[in-house]
XYZ file of C-alpha atoms in Angstrom:
535
model
C 116.027 103.152 97.919
C 113.622 100.634 95.038
C 114.458 97.164 94.981
C 113.772 95.274 91.233
C 111.754 91.748 91.217
C 113.345 88.867 89.789
C 112.454 90.200 86.435
C 115.090 93.409 87.187
C 112.004 96.790 86.438
C 112.450 99.185 89.676
C 110.311 102.555 88.983
C 111.257 105.001 86.258
C 112.382 101.438 84.312
C 110.976 101.723 80.804
C 108.049 100.059 80.364
C 108.653 96.464 77.834
C 106.522 94.719 75.506
C 104.271 92.509 77.761
C 102.773 91.399 74.129
C 105.293 89.224 74.134
C 105.675 85.720 75.368
C 108.534 85.280 77.716
C 110.468 82.576 78.224
C 113.325 80.749 75.324
C 110.448 79.095 73.351
C 107.387 81.975 71.857
C 106.237 78.404 70.287
C 105.420 75.660 72.934
C 105.659 77.928 75.776
C 108.445 75.991 77.022
C 110.713 77.396 79.613
C 114.270 74.910 80.651
C 113.417 72.387 82.462
C 109.710 73.287 82.942
C 108.324 71.593 80.052
C 104.682 73.310 78.493
C 102.721 69.316 79.608
C 99.886 68.072 77.417
C 96.842 66.524 79.136
C 97.194 62.604 79.217
C 95.292 62.256 77.168
C 97.646 63.288 74.500
C 99.922 61.094 75.725
C 98.111 58.341 74.841
C 94.977 57.861 72.942
C 91.974 54.783 74.093
C 93.220 52.899 70.923
C 96.794 51.902 72.773
C 97.825 50.615 75.880
C 101.052 50.468 78.414
C 101.459 47.010 78.369
C 101.426 44.165 75.437
C 99.593 40.827 77.634
C 99.282 38.015 74.907
C 95.830 36.669 74.881
C 94.431 34.216 77.300
C 94.229 31.558 76.546
C 92.329 28.708 78.945
C 89.298 27.986 81.625
C 86.051 29.306 82.004
C 84.419 33.122 81.500
C 83.856 33.777 85.283
C 82.146 37.443 84.636
C 78.738 35.885 83.323
C 78.251 38.047 80.767
C 78.762 41.531 82.606
C 82.643 41.028 80.148
C 83.355 44.699 78.890
C 82.186 45.048 74.643
C 83.763 47.993 73.807
C 86.246 50.791 75.129
C 86.719 51.917 78.673
C 88.156 55.724 77.070
C 91.724 55.942 79.312
C 94.924 56.344 77.285
C 96.905 53.972 77.439
C 100.971 54.379 78.235
C 103.453 53.154 79.997
C 104.457 53.093 83.451
C 107.491 55.693 82.736
C 104.950 57.338 81.077
C 102.783 57.401 83.494
C 104.877 58.965 86.708
C 106.437 61.609 84.326
C 103.204 62.977 82.532
C 102.387 63.156 87.422
C 105.498 64.080 88.552
C 105.660 66.979 86.089
C 101.805 68.464 86.372
C 103.262 68.672 90.290
C 105.951 71.474 89.438
C 103.568 73.445 88.682
C 101.534 72.992 92.129
C 102.650 75.732 95.185
C 102.932 74.093 98.399
C 104.045 74.597 101.707
C 107.315 72.549 101.409
C 108.400 74.943 98.504
C 107.878 78.351 100.379
C 105.675 80.326 102.386
C 102.130 80.035 101.337
C 100.439 83.578 102.709
C 97.214 82.777 102.027
C 94.984 84.786 105.408
C 92.697 83.212 107.685
C 93.817 79.768 105.992
C 96.818 79.356 108.211
C 99.229 77.271 105.336
C 101.886 76.353 108.489
C 104.644 73.615 107.823
C 102.903 69.931 108.550
C 106.284 68.473 111.330
C 106.060 65.057 110.087
C 105.748 63.469 113.441
C 102.928 63.870 112.769
C 102.691 62.017 109.174
C 105.451 59.078 110.746
C 102.050 58.587 113.712
C 98.943 58.784 111.350
C 100.189 56.165 109.079
C 101.519 53.443 111.822
C 99.200 50.552 111.841
C 96.644 50.162 113.635
C 95.100 54.620 113.236
C 95.612 54.131 109.616
C 94.539 50.724 108.777
C 91.745 51.361 111.542
C 87.750 50.930 110.185
C 84.886 52.737 110.964
C 82.801 49.642 110.198
C 85.311 47.073 112.977
C 83.566 46.210 115.811
C 84.148 48.147 118.860
C 86.383 45.646 121.235
C 88.810 46.178 118.188
C 89.604 49.789 117.926
C 89.487 50.245 121.373
C 93.529 51.825 121.086
C 92.261 54.941 118.888
C 88.544 55.504 120.812
C 91.806 56.292 123.958
C 93.118 58.810 121.237
C 90.311 59.968 120.088
C 88.533 60.897 123.801
C 92.755 61.719 124.755
C 93.133 64.672 121.931
C 89.411 65.593 123.186
C 90.054 66.895 126.055
C 93.148 68.656 125.304
C 90.603 70.261 122.782
C 87.872 70.959 125.737
C 90.524 72.223 128.544
C 93.032 74.488 125.163
C 88.994 76.277 125.350
C 87.898 75.834 128.646
C 85.032 74.624 127.523
C 82.298 71.647 129.042
C 81.801 68.742 125.730
C 83.019 68.064 122.372
C 81.470 66.986 119.981
C 84.007 65.072 117.473
C 83.094 63.657 113.819
C 82.115 67.646 112.360
C 84.364 66.834 109.269
C 85.571 70.181 108.722
C 85.200 74.262 110.045
C 81.418 75.052 107.946
C 79.945 71.301 108.919
C 81.373 72.723 112.990
C 79.427 75.460 112.916
C 76.490 73.869 111.263
C 76.921 70.731 114.086
C 77.352 73.965 116.831
C 74.181 76.033 115.141
C 72.126 72.886 115.649
C 73.092 72.368 119.362
C 71.830 75.765 119.837
C 68.285 75.153 118.216
C 68.675 72.165 120.236
C 68.684 73.498 123.461
C 65.246 76.395 122.527
C 63.058 73.901 121.267
C 64.083 72.012 123.715
C 62.700 75.192 126.373
C 59.974 75.744 123.786
C 61.429 78.688 122.621
C 61.276 78.910 119.301
C 63.706 82.299 117.774
C 64.424 83.294 114.242
C 67.290 85.116 114.174
C 70.791 85.024 114.372
C 73.351 88.223 114.322
C 76.695 87.983 112.365
C 78.830 91.097 113.039
C 79.831 92.503 109.796
C 83.694 91.290 109.484
C 82.719 87.513 110.364
C 83.715 84.610 108.546
C 80.948 83.975 104.720
C 80.247 80.698 106.297
C 78.697 81.914 109.437
C 76.206 83.557 107.718
C 75.704 81.374 105.871
C 75.410 77.814 108.245
C 72.201 79.865 109.527
C 70.949 80.346 106.767
C 71.035 76.843 105.733
C 69.651 76.182 109.400
C 66.037 77.763 108.876
C 67.476 81.528 110.975
C 67.024 85.390 109.444
C 70.604 87.546 109.366
C 71.492 90.116 110.584
C 74.318 92.078 109.983
C 75.907 93.818 113.078
C 78.720 96.639 111.784
C 81.842 97.815 113.113
C 83.109 100.026 114.739
C 85.893 102.568 113.711
C 88.472 99.860 115.315
C 87.410 97.190 112.686
C 85.589 95.832 115.704
C 81.693 94.281 116.592
C 79.587 97.896 117.420
C 78.355 96.232 120.846
C 76.072 99.329 122.112
C 74.479 97.939 118.234
C 74.776 94.603 119.056
C 73.194 95.374 121.925
C 70.230 97.739 121.295
C 69.313 94.925 118.648
C 68.958 91.509 121.450
C 65.576 91.167 121.687
C 63.016 88.336 122.234
C 63.567 87.149 118.947
C 67.214 86.868 118.813
C 68.888 82.699 119.459
C 72.181 83.919 119.044
C 75.578 85.342 117.564
C 78.335 84.203 115.569
C 80.922 85.921 115.783
C 84.237 85.496 114.466
C 87.169 85.796 117.013
C 89.884 86.728 115.816
C 88.183 88.031 113.225
C 89.614 88.571 109.472
C 90.738 91.844 109.972
C 93.481 90.051 111.975
C 91.741 91.722 115.458
C 91.230 90.587 119.129
C 87.173 91.522 119.482
C 87.951 92.816 123.484
C 84.513 92.898 124.293
C 83.422 89.656 123.735
C 82.740 88.603 127.732
C 80.393 91.758 126.968
C 79.162 90.579 124.085
C 78.574 87.672 125.612
C 76.936 88.744 128.660
C 74.498 90.630 127.270
C 73.140 87.934 124.345
C 72.888 84.925 127.644
C 70.604 88.127 129.254
C 68.811 88.262 126.191
C 67.810 83.924 125.672
C 70.419 84.086 123.295
C 73.687 81.364 122.366
C 77.093 82.709 121.410
C 78.340 81.211 118.597
C 82.040 82.165 118.183
C 84.328 80.462 115.092
C 87.438 78.916 115.986
C 88.877 79.523 112.242
C 91.297 81.379 113.771
C 92.419 79.493 116.670
C 96.173 79.603 115.942
C 96.053 82.702 117.417
C 95.867 82.364 120.935
C 95.625 79.049 121.409
C 96.784 78.316 124.756
C 95.821 82.257 125.485
C 93.045 82.667 126.027
C 89.390 80.279 126.772
C 87.271 81.186 124.903
C 84.869 79.387 127.547
C 86.301 82.264 130.852
C 84.942 84.551 127.380
C 80.765 83.606 127.512
C 81.610 81.217 124.067
C 78.476 78.239 123.772
C 79.702 76.278 121.065
C 83.407 77.235 119.199
C 84.969 74.853 116.227
C 88.096 74.175 115.645
C 89.487 73.317 112.494
C 91.962 70.699 113.143
C 93.968 71.772 110.017
C 94.856 74.531 110.741
C 95.870 75.065 114.366
C 96.770 71.681 114.570
C 98.614 71.189 111.269
C 97.149 68.397 109.264
C 98.428 69.282 105.109
C 94.701 70.177 103.703
C 93.598 72.240 100.740
C 91.630 72.334 97.708
C 88.738 70.098 99.111
C 89.754 68.354 101.850
C 90.762 66.566 103.931
C 89.399 68.115 107.485
C 88.483 67.982 110.923
C 85.800 70.591 112.467
C 84.993 69.239 116.203
C 82.848 71.524 117.866
C 83.678 72.356 121.797
C 80.475 73.484 123.904
C 79.552 74.796 126.590
C 77.709 73.343 129.382
C 74.209 74.126 128.984
C 74.528 72.919 125.368
C 76.888 70.050 125.160
C 73.823 67.794 126.545
C 72.851 68.598 122.790
C 76.048 67.407 121.055
C 75.974 65.143 117.930
C 76.241 60.994 117.655
C 78.348 59.800 118.285
C 80.719 60.589 120.594
C 83.072 59.003 123.153
C 83.516 58.696 126.672
C 85.259 57.565 129.316
C 82.950 55.040 130.972
C 82.936 54.165 135.199
C 84.688 50.938 134.434
C 87.489 53.055 133.316
C 87.434 52.523 129.647
C 86.378 55.215 126.604
C 83.522 53.942 124.722
C 81.959 55.321 121.547
C 78.250 56.624 122.194
C 75.591 55.200 119.645
C 72.257 55.640 119.391
C 71.180 52.280 121.219
C 73.823 52.926 124.024
C 72.993 56.681 124.409
C 70.779 56.365 127.866
C 73.566 53.727 129.608
C 75.918 57.050 129.359
C 72.597 59.609 129.403
C 73.316 61.478 126.718
C 70.270 61.606 125.040
C 69.384 64.531 123.783
C 71.184 64.129 121.060
C 69.696 66.772 118.384
C 70.748 63.799 115.601
C 74.293 62.727 113.618
C 76.122 65.619 111.364
C 78.475 61.875 109.689
C 77.390 58.242 109.059
C 80.276 56.938 111.191
C 83.004 58.722 114.075
C 84.994 60.779 112.396
C 87.953 61.922 110.795
C 91.312 59.918 112.520
C 93.720 60.346 110.989
C 93.048 63.843 111.686
C 92.789 64.042 114.979
C 96.029 60.550 115.565
C 98.027 63.082 113.880
C 96.243 66.796 115.594
C 97.096 65.021 119.246
C 100.568 64.284 118.252
C 101.118 68.039 117.461
C 99.827 68.569 120.851
C 101.465 66.421 122.663
C 104.828 66.877 120.785
C 104.500 70.697 121.855
C 102.949 70.355 125.462
C 100.881 72.900 126.867
C 103.968 75.712 126.673
C 104.555 74.896 123.126
C 100.983 75.304 122.196
C 101.639 78.884 123.801
C 104.409 79.849 121.974
C 103.403 79.172 118.955
C 100.571 81.532 119.161
C 102.819 84.080 120.100
C 104.864 83.507 117.185
C 102.246 83.827 114.431
C 100.584 87.167 116.267
C 105.174 88.472 116.306
C 105.464 87.063 112.044
C 102.276 89.137 111.629
C 102.799 91.939 113.480
C 106.498 91.942 111.489
C 104.987 92.207 108.110
C 102.427 94.713 108.830
C 104.532 97.308 109.938
C 107.114 95.861 107.439
C 105.260 96.743 104.531
C 102.784 99.939 106.092
C 104.727 102.832 104.165
C 104.178 100.997 100.501
C 100.306 99.341 101.665
C 98.203 100.586 102.910
C 96.868 99.145 106.353
C 92.956 100.760 107.073
C 92.702 98.774 110.276
C 97.115 99.346 111.339
C 95.211 102.029 113.949
C 93.713 99.956 115.947
C 97.017 98.356 118.019
C 99.127 95.280 116.770
C 97.323 92.949 114.903
C 96.894 89.120 115.838
C 96.905 86.276 113.364
C 97.074 88.196 110.047
C 97.857 91.982 108.254
C 95.092 93.112 106.233
C 96.181 95.455 103.617
C 94.191 97.398 101.045
C 95.059 98.962 97.356
C 94.639 101.869 98.269
C 97.062 104.253 96.850
C 97.406 102.305 93.642
C 98.084 103.827 90.459
C 93.967 104.153 88.886
C 94.646 100.971 86.886
C 96.303 98.802 89.251
C 94.065 96.157 90.518
C 94.754 93.913 93.629
C 94.483 91.054 91.506
C 96.960 93.207 89.346
C 99.506 92.625 93.042
C 98.488 89.043 92.908
C 98.985 87.717 90.156
C 102.860 89.760 89.619
C 102.919 88.388 92.772
C 103.692 84.504 90.977
C 106.665 85.607 89.171
C 108.453 86.570 92.566
C 107.465 83.060 93.343
C 105.040 83.144 95.700
C 101.417 82.316 95.350
C 99.588 85.153 96.116
C 98.221 86.440 99.863
C 94.000 85.844 100.525
C 92.802 88.957 97.606
C 89.679 90.363 98.200
C 88.130 89.541 101.423
C 87.407 90.407 103.721
C 84.884 92.432 102.293
C 84.395 95.555 104.683
C 87.730 97.191 102.240
C 88.418 97.383 99.265
C 91.318 95.698 97.589
C 92.023 94.026 100.616
C 94.701 91.737 100.388
C 94.787 89.007 104.059
C 98.277 87.670 104.688
C 98.971 85.515 106.969
C 102.971 84.053 107.773
C 101.758 81.713 110.895
C 104.373 80.826 113.198
C 107.145 78.321 110.989
C 108.693 81.184 109.055
C 111.777 82.056 110.261
C 112.322 85.506 109.684
C 114.959 84.826 107.488
C 111.868 84.023 105.301
C 109.254 86.371 106.162
C 112.296 89.182 105.266
C 112.465 87.909 101.551
C 108.529 87.664 101.292
C 109.355 91.451 102.572
C 111.190 92.210 99.726
C 109.247 90.083 97.661
C 105.599 92.274 98.193
C 107.687 95.994 98.872
C 109.048 95.491 95.138
C 105.583 94.413 94.310
C 103.371 97.224 96.009
C 106.628 99.357 94.883
C 105.236 98.960 91.600
C 101.493 99.222 92.134
C 102.231 102.737 93.250
C 104.196 103.663 90.043
C 101.663 103.041 88.018
C 103.560 100.047 86.115
C 101.620 98.765 83.415
C 103.218 94.920 83.823
C 101.197 93.667 86.459
C 98.533 93.342 84.311
C 99.895 91.467 82.395
C 101.453 89.300 84.796
C 102.380 86.547 85.655
C 104.976 86.744 82.874
C 106.806 83.023 84.568
C 104.607 81.060 84.533
C 103.548 78.122 83.043
C 99.860 80.215 82.595
C 99.717 83.584 81.309
C 96.503 84.874 83.039
C 93.263 83.485 82.310
C 90.355 84.775 81.973
C 88.987 84.746 84.975
C 85.298 85.430 85.105
C 84.519 83.378 82.129
C 86.604 80.365 83.787
C 84.265 80.325 87.002
C 81.664 81.056 84.599
C 82.356 78.387 82.238
C 84.496 77.033 83.800
C 86.252 73.244 80.880
C 86.671 70.016 83.670
C 85.902 66.871 81.307
C 88.412 65.738 78.158
C 86.544 65.385 75.290
C 86.821 63.281 72.663
C 87.691 65.916 69.195
C 84.737 66.610 67.657
C 84.577 67.063 63.251
C 85.383 69.417 61.880
C 82.509 72.588 62.549
C 82.018 71.080 65.614
C 82.335 72.723 69.117
C 85.612 73.668 69.969
C 88.297 70.938 71.999
C 89.332 71.770 75.583
C 92.802 72.806 73.511
C 91.177 74.371 70.857
C 89.751 77.046 74.256
C 93.528 76.330 75.751
C 91.760 75.399 78.647
C 94.438 72.633 79.863
């Protein structure tokens, strides 16, 4: 039986006029309490101020001739006007605190408030990277404790804590591989990257100066082992493999892949962005991995998105650990945790470091939150995290595979995410149309058109923090939209209809974005942002 969406449409229902603006006010776009929000420059003007102060009298001018002679160009608003403006804008954002965030390969899980409470404790929140080391011993203990947990959970030998994000961690791992090869006088120039890997993998290797060659997948979506083995040779520095992959599948042959790469003199880099699916269950070091970044903001639950914050520590095998970057923390023979920098690297026998990834020591807030998350779960709790994340993803996969094509549903259970395609949609309905219609159902769309190896891909990662009731609600909404896509509902092509903004020209928005406000031009000049509808 078909489930109607929030607009009440069911397959077979007459198509309404999709050109009409939905909502009660077709002039301003206001809908109930969701008010059309003007730009802050359109609320106030640069000629006014939100606070009236008397002209100062007396006292010497201490500006030394640097006093301002022109307006600063900011709109004058009172405090209530300013607060209300940004609060109204915030209501137009989707957030994990509002509902399930199904972005595949992003692990948008709930962030426990306990993590935030600990991160704001004095000594953590106010620590400064330029403080004398003797004044931050407690913080160094936290970094060292987290480092030990990451080493234990991955079965590796060492860890570089300073990389600031996943791609930054990838670069760190590849530079460690390059340093190890150069140390033995081995000038290799090729990195092999399976087609199911994250897109940052080949980009990182190319940035580090390597040539990239693709390795195809087999019919199950996993790395073609024979193809990889046949390409190995004296010019191959290593392989970058994502496990679990972006297809939501575990690479069962990873140990055999690692053995083959090592036998050929190369190294194995594993993209750990999807570690949430195997944390506490599988140790990558036991599978022969030499380097792997861990997204603390994913697996170990720190708010992320919009370009930051992030943290990407890199665990290293015994072969690569000596080349890990500075600075790093280590417990010395005196029992204290020390920060190893260039000036004391010899004392701690870490003279082979390839250099630095960042100016300072890492993202302290991320370290504190991640360690809090780990300690509050314990080893058994982290194992359950992986089990529940995989269970939730498989529940979504099997609940929707009758209305959404699951191209690798035949490959066995998925891991952390369910992958669907647009196969079966009406001819003129696309993945983008389905995603925009999902906004009308109250959800942020899933990851679209990724991975590239699947046409019209839709990647859904529910994470372990969603209840069955929340999953059922999401499944019902997505099923409704999928049925409309299969039936060819033309209203999908103009969705969303109930969001603060209607559908944008995405090509124009990507290629010619309007990112800054400009004062209105005189008649005949270039249209302002408002006139172009680019708020």
